[in-house]
Amino acid sequence: MKVLVTGGLGAVGSPLVEELESRGHDVWVADLPWSERDKYYRVDVSKYRQLARIFDDQDFDYVYHLAAEFGRKNGEDFYETMWKSNAIGTKNMLRLQQQHDFRMIFSSSSEVYGDYDGVMDEPVPLEEGNIRQLNDYAISKWVNEQQILNATDRHDTETVRVRLFNTYGPGETYSEYRSVVCKFCYHALHDIPYHVYEDHHRSFTYVGDTVQTLANIVDNFQPGNVYNISSTDYRDIKELSDIVLDYLDMTDDKVEYRGTEPHNTLNKKASIENAKRDLHHDPSTTLEEGIPETIEWMIDYYDI
């Protein structure tokens, strides 16, 4: 298969590209940074003409659309860029899908479940009328899913949506806008104070497990379906911090415990039965296994 991965230089996109190539697919990458990679297009997905030239040059069977601005705080601090990349970028991709008839896998987020406090199975956001997304990033992902559903109704485009839950692991470089796992590991390694919101729980999913399942979609594509890509490793945030500190043989002297974080979902526990059934999803990596892999990658990357 000939496959395009937008955001293919990112923390999920890069290992996904490697996995797809290892399976014999002809993989091209589109992303914003400069790259010397073969089969690469430098593109801002919010710019229609930049995207359109890719499809003028190449015909793709599948497009993984991962390119987006990431994170709640990032979505607040840089909301103009976030809305352009996420909402307009996806609209551009849908227009091109209508013209070029490729199948798309869209990377959504667990954030679409908003303030829902039960087990998050895929129909919840449409069936529960009182769901409220709690930040601009979450709203943008739900807007994208609605755009996709409308495009399918109007133009018979074929898309699978995947909602990623707290994916972490090697390859995620630090910034204040990155995942909680990335921030805890980086801060601990550099002996920088950090805070922990004890009341929150998450289903932490190792990137290797996520990527295996994403790569399976091209061979198990069912148009219109939506899948939670999550683990069963459901932990509170203090447990995560403790695992990081234990691995580094550190105390929590520089950790501040705060309780509840405003404007953030308390609990994210996913149903993954659909992904297991259709995509052979097997999230077998625990935090006790994934955190050391993440820390050792950071030690090497930052030359600590």
Short mmCIF file of C-alpha atoms in Angstrom, two decimals:
data_model
loop_
_atom_site.label_atom_id
_atom_site.label_comp_id
_atom_site.label_asym_id
_atom_site.label_seq_id
_atom_site.Cartn_x
_atom_site.Cartn_y
_atom_site.Cartn_z
CA MET A 1 0.00 0.00 0.00
CA LYS A 2 1.05 3.58 -0.63
CA VAL A 3 0.59 5.54 2.59
CA LEU A 4 0.98 9.17 3.63
CA VAL A 5 1.51 10.07 7.30
CA THR A 6 0.94 13.71 8.18
CA GLY A 7 2.78 14.60 11.35
CA GLY A 8 5.11 11.76 10.49
CA LEU A 9 8.08 13.27 12.33
CA GLY A 10 6.21 13.43 15.63
CA ALA A 11 6.26 11.30 18.77
CA VAL A 12 3.60 8.93 17.41
CA GLY A 13 4.07 9.57 13.70
CA SER A 14 7.76 8.70 13.56
CA PRO A 15 7.48 5.18 15.05
CA LEU A 16 4.31 4.63 13.04
CA VAL A 17 6.21 5.38 9.83
CA GLU A 18 8.91 2.89 10.84
CA GLU A 19 6.33 0.23 11.63
CA LEU A 20 4.46 0.71 8.35
CA GLU A 21 7.72 0.56 6.39
CA SER A 22 8.74 -2.62 8.22
CA ARG A 23 5.51 -4.18 6.93
CA GLY A 24 6.41 -3.38 3.34
CA HIS A 25 4.25 -0.31 2.73
CA ASP A 26 5.45 2.58 0.56
CA VAL A 27 5.37 5.37 3.17
CA TRP A 28 5.59 9.11 2.61
CA VAL A 29 5.73 11.78 5.30
CA ALA A 30 4.32 15.30 5.49
CA ASP A 31 5.27 17.55 8.40
CA LEU A 32 6.27 21.11 9.26
CA PRO A 33 10.00 20.92 10.14
CA TRP A 34 12.77 20.70 7.59
CA SER A 35 13.89 17.12 7.01
CA GLU A 36 16.37 15.32 4.80
CA ARG A 37 14.21 12.23 4.86
CA ASP A 38 13.43 10.62 1.50
CA LYS A 39 9.77 10.69 0.44
CA TYR A 40 9.14 13.82 2.49
CA TYR A 41 6.99 16.91 1.97
CA ARG A 42 7.43 19.97 4.14
CA VAL A 43 3.92 21.30 4.62
CA ASP A 44 1.71 23.33 6.93
CA VAL A 45 -1.60 21.44 6.89
CA SER A 46 -3.52 24.66 7.51
CA LYS A 47 -2.37 25.87 4.05
CA TYR A 48 -4.54 24.24 1.42
CA ARG A 49 -2.18 24.76 -1.53
CA GLN A 50 0.74 23.22 0.33
CA LEU A 51 -1.31 20.10 1.01
CA ALA A 52 -2.82 19.98 -2.47
CA ARG A 53 0.55 19.76 -4.21
CA ILE A 54 1.24 16.46 -2.42
CA PHE A 55 -1.84 14.89 -3.95
CA ASP A 56 -1.07 16.43 -7.34
CA ASP A 57 2.27 14.57 -7.18
CA GLN A 58 1.22 11.28 -5.61
CA ASP A 59 -1.74 8.91 -5.35
CA PHE A 60 -2.22 7.34 -1.91
CA ASP A 61 -4.30 4.40 -0.80
CA TYR A 62 -4.32 5.55 2.83
CA VAL A 63 -3.57 8.75 4.73
CA TYR A 64 -2.90 8.79 8.45
CA HIS A 65 -3.78 12.32 9.48
CA LEU A 66 -1.81 12.91 12.69
CA ALA A 67 -0.60 16.47 12.06
CA ALA A 68 -2.04 18.76 14.72
CA GLU A 69 -1.22 21.06 17.59
CA PHE A 70 -1.15 19.02 20.81
CA GLY A 71 -2.23 19.69 24.35
CA ARG A 72 -4.61 21.65 26.51
CA LYS A 73 -2.25 24.39 27.66
CA ASN A 74 -0.79 24.74 24.17
CA GLY A 75 -4.33 25.18 22.86
CA GLU A 76 -4.91 28.05 25.27
CA ASP A 77 -1.56 29.82 24.86
CA PHE A 78 -1.43 29.45 21.07
CA TYR A 79 -5.09 29.08 20.21
CA GLU A 80 -4.79 30.77 16.79
CA THR A 81 -2.22 28.25 15.62
CA MET A 82 -4.09 25.37 17.23
CA TRP A 83 -7.40 26.15 15.54
CA LYS A 84 -5.75 26.67 12.15
CA SER A 85 -3.78 23.44 12.31
CA ASN A 86 -6.46 21.28 13.87
CA ALA A 87 -9.76 22.48 12.45
CA ILE A 88 -8.74 24.10 9.16
CA GLY A 89 -6.02 21.50 8.57
CA THR A 90 -8.57 18.70 8.86
CA LYS A 91 -11.04 20.55 6.65
CA ASN A 92 -8.33 20.87 4.00
CA MET A 93 -7.64 17.15 4.23
CA LEU A 94 -11.33 16.32 3.86
CA ARG A 95 -11.62 18.47 0.73
CA LEU A 96 -8.64 16.64 -0.75
CA GLN A 97 -10.08 13.28 0.28
CA GLN A 98 -13.25 14.15 -1.59
CA GLN A 99 -11.21 14.89 -4.72
CA HIS A 100 -8.65 12.08 -4.55
CA ASP A 101 -10.65 9.27 -2.95
CA PHE A 102 -8.09 7.99 -0.44
CA ARG A 103 -9.02 6.27 2.80
CA MET A 104 -8.12 8.22 5.94
CA ILE A 105 -7.24 7.33 9.51
CA PHE A 106 -7.78 10.37 11.71
CA SER A 107 -6.03 10.80 15.05
CA SER A 108 -8.50 12.14 17.57
CA SER A 109 -8.09 12.24 21.34
CA SER A 110 -9.54 11.00 24.61
CA GLU A 111 -10.16 14.70 25.27
CA VAL A 112 -13.40 14.45 23.25
CA TYR A 113 -14.97 12.66 26.23
CA GLY A 114 -14.73 15.89 28.20
CA ASP A 115 -16.19 15.83 31.68
CA TYR A 116 -17.70 12.35 31.33
CA ASP A 117 -16.86 10.33 34.44
CA GLY A 118 -17.87 6.80 33.44
CA VAL A 119 -16.13 4.17 31.34
CA MET A 120 -15.48 5.87 28.03
CA ASP A 121 -16.83 3.74 25.22
CA GLU A 122 -16.98 5.08 21.70
CA PRO A 123 -20.68 6.09 21.42
CA VAL A 124 -20.58 8.24 24.58
CA PRO A 125 -19.90 11.68 23.01
CA LEU A 126 -22.86 11.36 20.64
CA GLU A 127 -25.27 9.59 22.97
CA GLU A 128 -24.66 11.61 26.15
CA GLY A 129 -26.18 15.01 25.56
CA ASN A 130 -24.50 16.70 28.52
CA ILE A 131 -20.87 16.03 27.53
CA ARG A 132 -18.78 19.20 27.70
CA GLN A 133 -15.24 19.37 26.36
CA LEU A 134 -13.18 21.30 28.89
CA ASN A 135 -10.64 23.20 26.76
CA ASP A 136 -10.00 24.45 23.25
CA TYR A 137 -7.82 21.50 22.29
CA ALA A 138 -10.58 19.07 23.26
CA ILE A 139 -13.19 21.12 21.40
CA SER A 140 -11.01 21.19 18.27
CA LYS A 141 -10.76 17.40 18.23
CA TRP A 142 -14.53 17.06 18.54
CA VAL A 143 -15.00 19.65 15.78
CA ASN A 144 -12.73 17.52 13.59
CA GLU A 145 -14.75 14.39 14.28
CA GLN A 146 -17.94 16.25 13.37
CA GLN A 147 -16.35 17.49 10.13
CA ILE A 148 -15.42 13.91 9.29
CA LEU A 149 -18.94 12.62 9.95
CA ASN A 150 -20.41 15.39 7.79
CA ALA A 151 -17.97 14.66 4.95
CA THR A 152 -18.92 10.99 5.05
CA ASP A 153 -22.62 11.83 4.88
CA ARG A 154 -22.23 14.33 2.05
CA HIS A 155 -19.44 12.88 -0.06
CA ASP A 156 -19.17 9.18 0.92
CA THR A 157 -15.59 9.61 2.08
CA GLU A 158 -14.14 6.69 4.04
CA THR A 159 -12.48 7.46 7.36
CA VAL A 160 -11.66 5.64 10.59
CA ARG A 161 -11.31 7.76 13.72
CA VAL A 162 -9.00 6.74 16.56
CA ARG A 163 -9.02 8.31 20.01
CA LEU A 164 -5.60 8.07 21.62
CA PHE A 165 -5.42 7.85 25.41
CA ASN A 166 -2.33 9.27 27.15
CA THR A 167 0.22 7.85 24.76
CA TYR A 168 3.78 8.10 26.09
CA GLY A 169 7.22 6.67 25.49
CA PRO A 170 10.58 7.16 23.77
CA GLY A 171 10.69 9.87 21.12
CA GLU A 172 8.69 12.54 22.92
CA THR A 173 10.97 15.52 23.47
CA TYR A 174 10.26 17.82 26.37
CA SER A 175 8.34 21.05 26.41
CA GLU A 176 5.93 22.44 28.99
CA TYR A 177 3.11 21.46 26.62
CA ARG A 178 3.93 17.76 26.36
CA SER A 179 2.41 14.75 28.14
CA VAL A 180 2.48 14.32 31.90
CA VAL A 181 4.79 11.30 31.54
CA CYS A 182 7.26 13.31 29.48
CA LYS A 183 7.20 16.19 31.96
CA PHE A 184 7.65 14.04 35.05
CA CYS A 185 10.54 12.09 33.51
CA TYR A 186 12.30 15.21 32.25
CA HIS A 187 11.87 17.16 35.49
CA ALA A 188 13.05 14.27 37.65
CA LEU A 189 16.08 13.65 35.43
CA HIS A 190 17.05 17.33 35.66
CA ASP A 191 16.19 17.62 39.37
CA ILE A 192 13.53 20.26 38.64
CA PRO A 193 10.51 20.62 40.96
CA TYR A 194 7.14 19.56 39.58
CA HIS A 195 3.57 19.22 40.81
CA VAL A 196 1.23 16.23 40.88
CA TYR A 197 -2.57 16.40 40.78
CA GLU A 198 -3.36 13.42 42.99
CA ASP A 199 -7.10 13.19 42.30
CA HIS A 200 -6.78 12.39 38.59
CA HIS A 201 -6.59 8.94 36.96
CA ARG A 202 -5.45 8.01 33.45
CA SER A 203 -5.12 4.99 31.16
CA PHE A 204 -1.46 5.25 30.16
CA THR A 205 -0.66 3.71 26.76
CA TYR A 206 2.87 2.89 25.64
CA VAL A 207 3.67 4.27 22.19
CA GLY A 208 4.85 0.91 20.88
CA ASP A 209 1.47 -0.63 21.65
CA THR A 210 -0.35 2.32 20.09
CA VAL A 211 1.71 2.17 16.91
CA GLN A 212 1.19 -1.55 16.40
CA THR A 213 -2.57 -1.05 16.50
CA LEU A 214 -2.51 2.00 14.25
CA ALA A 215 -0.49 0.10 11.66
CA ASN A 216 -3.02 -2.74 11.77
CA ILE A 217 -5.80 -0.47 10.49
CA VAL A 218 -4.80 -0.57 6.82
CA ASP A 219 -5.40 -4.33 6.80
CA ASN A 220 -8.58 -4.13 8.88
CA PHE A 221 -10.16 -0.92 7.61
CA GLN A 222 -13.87 -0.54 8.38
CA PRO A 223 -15.11 2.84 7.12
CA GLY A 224 -16.95 4.95 9.66
CA ASN A 225 -15.69 3.14 12.73
CA VAL A 226 -14.19 4.87 15.73
CA TYR A 227 -11.81 3.21 18.20
CA ASN A 228 -10.34 3.97 21.59
CA ILE A 229 -6.62 3.22 21.48
CA SER A 230 -5.87 2.85 25.16
CA SER A 231 -4.44 0.51 27.74
CA THR A 232 -5.94 -1.18 30.77
CA ASP A 233 -3.11 0.30 32.87
CA TYR A 234 -5.40 2.66 34.80
CA ARG A 235 -3.44 4.60 37.43
CA ASP A 236 -3.63 7.76 39.47
CA ILE A 237 -1.11 10.47 38.69
CA LYS A 238 0.77 9.99 41.96
CA GLU A 239 1.44 6.35 41.01
CA LEU A 240 3.00 7.56 37.78
CA SER A 241 5.24 10.00 39.65
CA ASP A 242 6.21 7.31 42.17
CA ILE A 243 7.26 4.91 39.38
CA VAL A 244 9.45 7.60 37.81
CA LEU A 245 11.09 8.49 41.12
CA ASP A 246 11.54 4.85 42.15
CA TYR A 247 13.32 4.02 38.90
CA LEU A 248 15.67 6.96 39.42
CA ASP A 249 16.10 6.16 43.12
CA MET A 250 14.88 9.64 44.07
CA THR A 251 12.66 10.98 46.83
CA ASP A 252 9.64 13.22 46.30
CA ASP A 253 11.22 16.19 48.09
CA LYS A 254 10.72 18.38 45.01
CA VAL A 255 7.17 17.22 44.26
CA GLU A 256 4.20 19.39 45.20
CA TYR A 257 0.88 17.57 45.60
CA ARG A 258 -2.10 19.67 44.62
CA GLY A 259 -5.26 17.53 44.48
CA THR A 260 -7.48 18.51 41.52
CA GLU A 261 -6.48 20.39 38.38
CA PRO A 262 -9.17 22.81 37.15
CA HIS A 263 -10.54 22.43 33.60
CA ASN A 264 -9.24 18.88 33.29
CA THR A 265 -11.11 15.59 33.29
CA LEU A 266 -10.72 13.73 36.57
CA ASN A 267 -10.78 10.17 35.25
CA LYS A 268 -10.15 8.63 31.85
CA LYS A 269 -10.94 4.93 31.76
CA ALA A 270 -11.50 3.57 28.27
CA SER A 271 -13.37 0.65 26.79
CA ILE A 272 -11.06 -1.01 24.24
CA GLU A 273 -13.16 -4.01 23.23
CA ASN A 274 -13.79 -2.69 19.71
CA ALA A 275 -10.09 -2.11 19.03
CA LYS A 276 -9.22 -5.55 20.40
CA ARG A 277 -11.86 -7.19 18.21
CA ASP A 278 -11.24 -5.35 14.93
CA LEU A 279 -7.62 -4.17 15.15
CA HIS A 280 -5.95 -6.86 17.30
CA HIS A 281 -5.15 -4.19 19.88
CA ASP A 282 -2.88 -5.62 22.58
CA PRO A 283 -1.75 -2.96 25.08
CA SER A 284 0.56 -5.21 27.04
CA THR A 285 3.20 -2.71 28.25
CA THR A 286 2.77 -1.59 31.86
CA LEU A 287 4.05 1.66 33.32
CA GLU A 288 6.67 -0.34 35.20
CA GLU A 289 7.99 -1.48 31.81
CA GLY A 290 7.38 1.65 29.74
CA ILE A 291 8.72 4.28 32.13
CA PRO A 292 12.27 2.82 32.21
CA GLU A 293 12.28 2.70 28.39
CA THR A 294 11.20 6.34 28.30
CA ILE A 295 13.75 7.49 30.87
CA GLU A 296 16.62 5.62 29.23
CA TRP A 297 15.72 7.20 25.88
CA MET A 298 15.76 10.65 27.52
CA ILE A 299 19.11 9.97 29.16
CA ASP A 300 20.56 9.15 25.78
CA TYR A 301 18.78 11.95 23.90
CA TYR A 302 19.73 14.69 26.38
CA ASP A 303 23.17 13.19 27.07
CA ILE A 304 22.58 13.10 30.82
#
